[in-house]
Short mmCIF file of C-alpha atoms in Angstrom, two decimals:
data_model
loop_
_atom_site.label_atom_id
_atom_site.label_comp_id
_atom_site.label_asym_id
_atom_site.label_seq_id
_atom_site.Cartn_x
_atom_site.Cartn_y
_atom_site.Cartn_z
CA UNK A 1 29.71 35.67 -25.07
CA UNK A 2 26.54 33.57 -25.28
CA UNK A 3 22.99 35.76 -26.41
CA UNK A 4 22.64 38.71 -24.90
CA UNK A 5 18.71 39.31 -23.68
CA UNK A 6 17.85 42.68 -24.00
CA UNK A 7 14.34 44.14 -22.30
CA UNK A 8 13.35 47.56 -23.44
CA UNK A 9 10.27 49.14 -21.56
CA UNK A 10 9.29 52.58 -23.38
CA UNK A 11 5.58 53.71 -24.11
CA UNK A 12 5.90 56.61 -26.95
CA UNK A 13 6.40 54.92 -30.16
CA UNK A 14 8.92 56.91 -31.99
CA UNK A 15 11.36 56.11 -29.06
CA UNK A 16 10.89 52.31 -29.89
CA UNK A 17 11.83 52.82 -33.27
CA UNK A 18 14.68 54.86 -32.50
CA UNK A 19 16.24 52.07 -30.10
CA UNK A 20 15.60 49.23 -31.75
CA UNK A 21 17.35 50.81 -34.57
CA UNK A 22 20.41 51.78 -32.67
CA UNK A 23 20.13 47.89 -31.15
CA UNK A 24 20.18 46.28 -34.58
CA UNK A 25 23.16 49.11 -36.08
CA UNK A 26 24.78 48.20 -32.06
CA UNK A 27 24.33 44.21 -32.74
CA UNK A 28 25.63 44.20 -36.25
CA UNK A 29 28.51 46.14 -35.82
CA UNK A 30 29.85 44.84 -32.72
CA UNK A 31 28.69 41.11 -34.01
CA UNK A 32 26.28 40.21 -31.25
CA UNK A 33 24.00 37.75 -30.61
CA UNK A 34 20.71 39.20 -28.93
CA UNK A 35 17.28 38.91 -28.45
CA UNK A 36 14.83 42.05 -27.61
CA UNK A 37 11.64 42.00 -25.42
CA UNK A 38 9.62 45.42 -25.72
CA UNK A 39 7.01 46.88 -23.15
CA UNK A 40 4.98 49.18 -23.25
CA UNK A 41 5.02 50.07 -19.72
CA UNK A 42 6.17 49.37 -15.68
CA UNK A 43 3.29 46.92 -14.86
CA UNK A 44 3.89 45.16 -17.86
CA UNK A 45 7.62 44.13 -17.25
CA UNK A 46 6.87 43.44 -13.55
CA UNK A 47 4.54 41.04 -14.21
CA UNK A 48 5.17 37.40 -12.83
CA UNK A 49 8.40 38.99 -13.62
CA UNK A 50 11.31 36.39 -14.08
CA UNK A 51 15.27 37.26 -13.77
CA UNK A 52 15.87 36.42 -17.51
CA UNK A 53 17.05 39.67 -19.04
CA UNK A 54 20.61 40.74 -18.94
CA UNK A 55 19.93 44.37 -19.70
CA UNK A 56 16.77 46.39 -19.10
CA UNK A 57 16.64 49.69 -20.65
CA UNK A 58 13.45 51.92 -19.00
CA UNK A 59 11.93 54.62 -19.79
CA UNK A 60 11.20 56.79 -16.25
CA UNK A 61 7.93 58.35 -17.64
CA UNK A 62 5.15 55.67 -17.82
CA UNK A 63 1.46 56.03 -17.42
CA UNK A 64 0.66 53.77 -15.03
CA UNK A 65 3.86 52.17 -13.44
CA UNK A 66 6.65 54.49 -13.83
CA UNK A 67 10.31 53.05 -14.18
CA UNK A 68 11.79 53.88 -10.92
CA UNK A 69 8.86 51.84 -9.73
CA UNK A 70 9.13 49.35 -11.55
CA UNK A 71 13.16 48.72 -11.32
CA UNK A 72 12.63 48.95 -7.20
CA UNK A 73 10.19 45.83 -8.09
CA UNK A 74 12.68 44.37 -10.65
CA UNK A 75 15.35 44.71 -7.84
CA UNK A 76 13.28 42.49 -5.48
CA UNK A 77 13.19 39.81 -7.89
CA UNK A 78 16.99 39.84 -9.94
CA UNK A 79 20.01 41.50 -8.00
CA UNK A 80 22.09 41.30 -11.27
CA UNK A 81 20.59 42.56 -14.10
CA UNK A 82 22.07 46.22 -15.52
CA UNK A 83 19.35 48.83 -15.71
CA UNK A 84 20.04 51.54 -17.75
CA UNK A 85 17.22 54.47 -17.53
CA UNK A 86 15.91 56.71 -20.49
CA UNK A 87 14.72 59.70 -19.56
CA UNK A 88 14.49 63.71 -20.77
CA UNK A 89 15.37 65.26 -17.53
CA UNK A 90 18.81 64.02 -15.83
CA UNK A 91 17.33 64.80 -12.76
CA UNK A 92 15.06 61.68 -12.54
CA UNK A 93 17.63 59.95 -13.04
CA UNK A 94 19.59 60.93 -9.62
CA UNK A 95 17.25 58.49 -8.07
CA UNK A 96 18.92 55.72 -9.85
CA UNK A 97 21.74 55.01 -7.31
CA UNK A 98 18.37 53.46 -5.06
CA UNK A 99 17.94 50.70 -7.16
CA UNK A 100 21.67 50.68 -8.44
CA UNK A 101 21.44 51.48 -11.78
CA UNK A 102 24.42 51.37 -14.00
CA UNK A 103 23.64 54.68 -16.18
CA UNK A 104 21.20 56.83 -17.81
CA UNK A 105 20.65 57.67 -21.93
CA UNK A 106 19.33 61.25 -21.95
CA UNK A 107 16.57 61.84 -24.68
CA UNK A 108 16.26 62.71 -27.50
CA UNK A 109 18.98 59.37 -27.63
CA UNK A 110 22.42 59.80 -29.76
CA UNK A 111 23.73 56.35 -31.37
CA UNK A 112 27.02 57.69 -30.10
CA UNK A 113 26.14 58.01 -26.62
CA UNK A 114 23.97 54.96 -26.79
CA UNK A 115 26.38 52.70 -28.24
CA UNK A 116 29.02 54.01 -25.37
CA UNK A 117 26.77 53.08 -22.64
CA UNK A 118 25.65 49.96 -24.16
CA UNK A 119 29.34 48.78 -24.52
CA UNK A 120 30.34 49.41 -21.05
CA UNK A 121 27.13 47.85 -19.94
CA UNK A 122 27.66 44.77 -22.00
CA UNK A 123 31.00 44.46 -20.59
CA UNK A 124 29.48 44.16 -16.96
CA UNK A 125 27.38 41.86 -18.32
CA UNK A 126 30.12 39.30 -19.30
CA UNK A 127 31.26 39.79 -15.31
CA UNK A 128 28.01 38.43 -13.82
CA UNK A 129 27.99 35.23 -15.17
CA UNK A 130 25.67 33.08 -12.66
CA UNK A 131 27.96 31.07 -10.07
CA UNK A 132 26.42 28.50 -8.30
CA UNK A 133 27.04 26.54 -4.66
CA UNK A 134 25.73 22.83 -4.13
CA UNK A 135 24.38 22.25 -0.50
CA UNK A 136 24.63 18.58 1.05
CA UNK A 137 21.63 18.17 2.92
CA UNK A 138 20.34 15.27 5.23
CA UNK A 139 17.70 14.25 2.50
CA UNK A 140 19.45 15.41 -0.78
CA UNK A 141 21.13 18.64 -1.68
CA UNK A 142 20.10 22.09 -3.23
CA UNK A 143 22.04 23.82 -6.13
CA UNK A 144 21.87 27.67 -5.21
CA UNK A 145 22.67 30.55 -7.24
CA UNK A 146 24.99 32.90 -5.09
CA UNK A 147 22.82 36.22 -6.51
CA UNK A 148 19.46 34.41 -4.92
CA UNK A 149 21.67 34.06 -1.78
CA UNK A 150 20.82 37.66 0.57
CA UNK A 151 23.53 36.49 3.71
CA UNK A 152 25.61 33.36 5.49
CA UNK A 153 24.89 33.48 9.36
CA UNK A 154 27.40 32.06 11.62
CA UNK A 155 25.23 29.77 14.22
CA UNK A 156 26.73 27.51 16.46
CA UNK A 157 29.03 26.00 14.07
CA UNK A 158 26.14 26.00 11.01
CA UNK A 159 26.17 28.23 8.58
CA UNK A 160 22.52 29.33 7.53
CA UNK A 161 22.01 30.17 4.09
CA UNK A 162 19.35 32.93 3.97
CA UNK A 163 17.29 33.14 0.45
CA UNK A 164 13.83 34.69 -0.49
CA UNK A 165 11.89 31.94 0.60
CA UNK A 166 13.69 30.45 3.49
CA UNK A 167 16.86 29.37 4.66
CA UNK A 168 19.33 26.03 4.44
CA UNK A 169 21.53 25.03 7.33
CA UNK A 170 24.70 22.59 7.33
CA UNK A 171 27.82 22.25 9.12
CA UNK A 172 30.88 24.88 7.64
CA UNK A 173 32.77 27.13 8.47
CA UNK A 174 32.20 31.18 7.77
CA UNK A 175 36.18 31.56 7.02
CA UNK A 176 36.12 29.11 4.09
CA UNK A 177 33.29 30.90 2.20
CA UNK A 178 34.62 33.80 2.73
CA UNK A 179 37.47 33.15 0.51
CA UNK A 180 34.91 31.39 -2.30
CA UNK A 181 32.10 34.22 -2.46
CA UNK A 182 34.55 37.07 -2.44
CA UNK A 183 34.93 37.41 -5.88
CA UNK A 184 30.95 36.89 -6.41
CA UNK A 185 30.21 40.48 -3.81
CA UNK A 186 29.89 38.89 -0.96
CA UNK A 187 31.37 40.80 2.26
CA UNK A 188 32.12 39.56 6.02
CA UNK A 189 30.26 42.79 7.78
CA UNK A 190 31.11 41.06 10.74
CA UNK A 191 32.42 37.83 12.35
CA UNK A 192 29.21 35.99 12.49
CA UNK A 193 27.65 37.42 8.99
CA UNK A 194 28.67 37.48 5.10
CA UNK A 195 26.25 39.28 3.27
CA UNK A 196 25.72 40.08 0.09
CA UNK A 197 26.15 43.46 -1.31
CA UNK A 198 23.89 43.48 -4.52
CA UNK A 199 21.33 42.79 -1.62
CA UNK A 200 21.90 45.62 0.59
CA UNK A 201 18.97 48.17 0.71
CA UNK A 202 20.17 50.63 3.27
CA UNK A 203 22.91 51.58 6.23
CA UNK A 204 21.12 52.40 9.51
CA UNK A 205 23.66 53.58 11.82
CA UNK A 206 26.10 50.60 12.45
CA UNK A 207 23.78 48.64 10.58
CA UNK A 208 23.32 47.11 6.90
CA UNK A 209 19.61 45.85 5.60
CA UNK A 210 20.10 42.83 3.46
CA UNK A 211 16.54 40.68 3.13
CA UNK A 212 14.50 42.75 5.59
CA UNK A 213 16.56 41.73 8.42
CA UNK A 214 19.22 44.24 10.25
CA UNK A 215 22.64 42.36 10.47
CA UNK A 216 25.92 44.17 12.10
CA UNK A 217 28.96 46.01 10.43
CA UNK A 218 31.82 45.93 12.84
CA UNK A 219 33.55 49.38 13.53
CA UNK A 220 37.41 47.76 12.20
CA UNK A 221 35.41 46.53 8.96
CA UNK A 222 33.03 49.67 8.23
CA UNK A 223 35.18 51.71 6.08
CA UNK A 224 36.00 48.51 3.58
CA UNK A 225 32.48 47.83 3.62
CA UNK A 226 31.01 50.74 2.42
CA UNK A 227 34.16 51.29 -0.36
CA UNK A 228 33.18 47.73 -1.72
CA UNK A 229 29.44 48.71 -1.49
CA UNK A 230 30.08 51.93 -3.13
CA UNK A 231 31.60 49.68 -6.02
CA UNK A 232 29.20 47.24 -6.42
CA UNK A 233 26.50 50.77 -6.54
#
């Protein structure tokens, strides 16, 4: 596995020292290669935030950006990073599932339960290496990352490639990229959409909201959808 990049956002000092500690006892033991970033708090992480970390660990309690804040901004910006919340009360940590956090380290922190976590997070990690998808274009082509990708429209025999800041249209067919994005958590909610999950931000009624825009989940394919959402939660 190439370096891990870690991002650690926690304002009380003693809590630093105690994880980077357990990170550098974690990283020698296991034989990792990693780098750390540490913030002090929310705003600081968030901003002209870039999706370079692999694992975020986030304190909930901040003084001026707390971390469910700032992971709802994180999520806007990188569907694929773990988050993995510290916090003294497991109930703040209920609210995790909004932002699809992986897990949560109760405080005061054990290096027993934080080196469990951290090895099942790690192993995600090693899953979401970045796949990418060249368009041909009239002028050129575009290389896009399938995680920047929030859903394929079916439109009169083009497939429309919606992303953050626009969208790319070219001749295909939905049925073919069906079978390539599968594996990356990409889902046909209907016949004319394949959306991706890590990009979903809420069911309304027969609905999914993917991007800001309300697409269709078809009554035969509802159930599958929301058991491979559930899994990608």
């Amino acid at each position: 596995m190439a370096t891990i990049r870690v991002a650690v956002v926690e304002d009380e000092e003693r809590h630093i020292q105690i994880i980077k500690e357990y990170l550098d006892r974690f990283r020698s033991e296991h034989g990792l290669a990693m780098t750390v970033q540490y913030f002090r708090d929310g705003e600081d992480i968030v901003d002209s935030y870039t999706a370079e970390y692999d694992l975020i660990l986030l304190d909930i309690q901040m003084e001026f950006m707390d971390g469910m804040q700032a992971a709802r901004r994180i999520r806007e910006e990188d569907p694929r990073v773990v988050l993995i919340f510290l916090t003294s009360m497991a109930s703040y940590a209920i609210e995790g599932y909004e932002v699809r956090a992986m897990d949560y380290i109760l405080k005061p922190v054990s290096y027993d339960v934080f080196s469990r976590k951290l090895e099942r997070a790690i192993g995600t990690i090693g899953l979401n290496d970045e796949y990418y998808v060249l368009l041909p274009l009239k002028d050129g082509a575009v290389r896009l990352e399938v995680s920047s990708i929030f859903y394929i429209e079916s439109r009169s025999h083009m497939m429309i490639y919606h992303v953050k800041n626009g969208e790319y249209g070219l001749r295909g067919r939905l049925d073919d990229l069906e079978q390539e994005l599968l594996p990356h958590g990409f889902f046909r909610s209907n016949r004319g959409y394949l959306v991706n999950l890590y990009h979903v931000t809420e069911i309304r009624g027969e609905c999914c909201i993917v991007g800001g825009a309300q697409l269709p989940i078809s009554r035969k394919k509802r159930a599958e959808f929301m058991q491979e959402l559930t899994k990608i939660l």
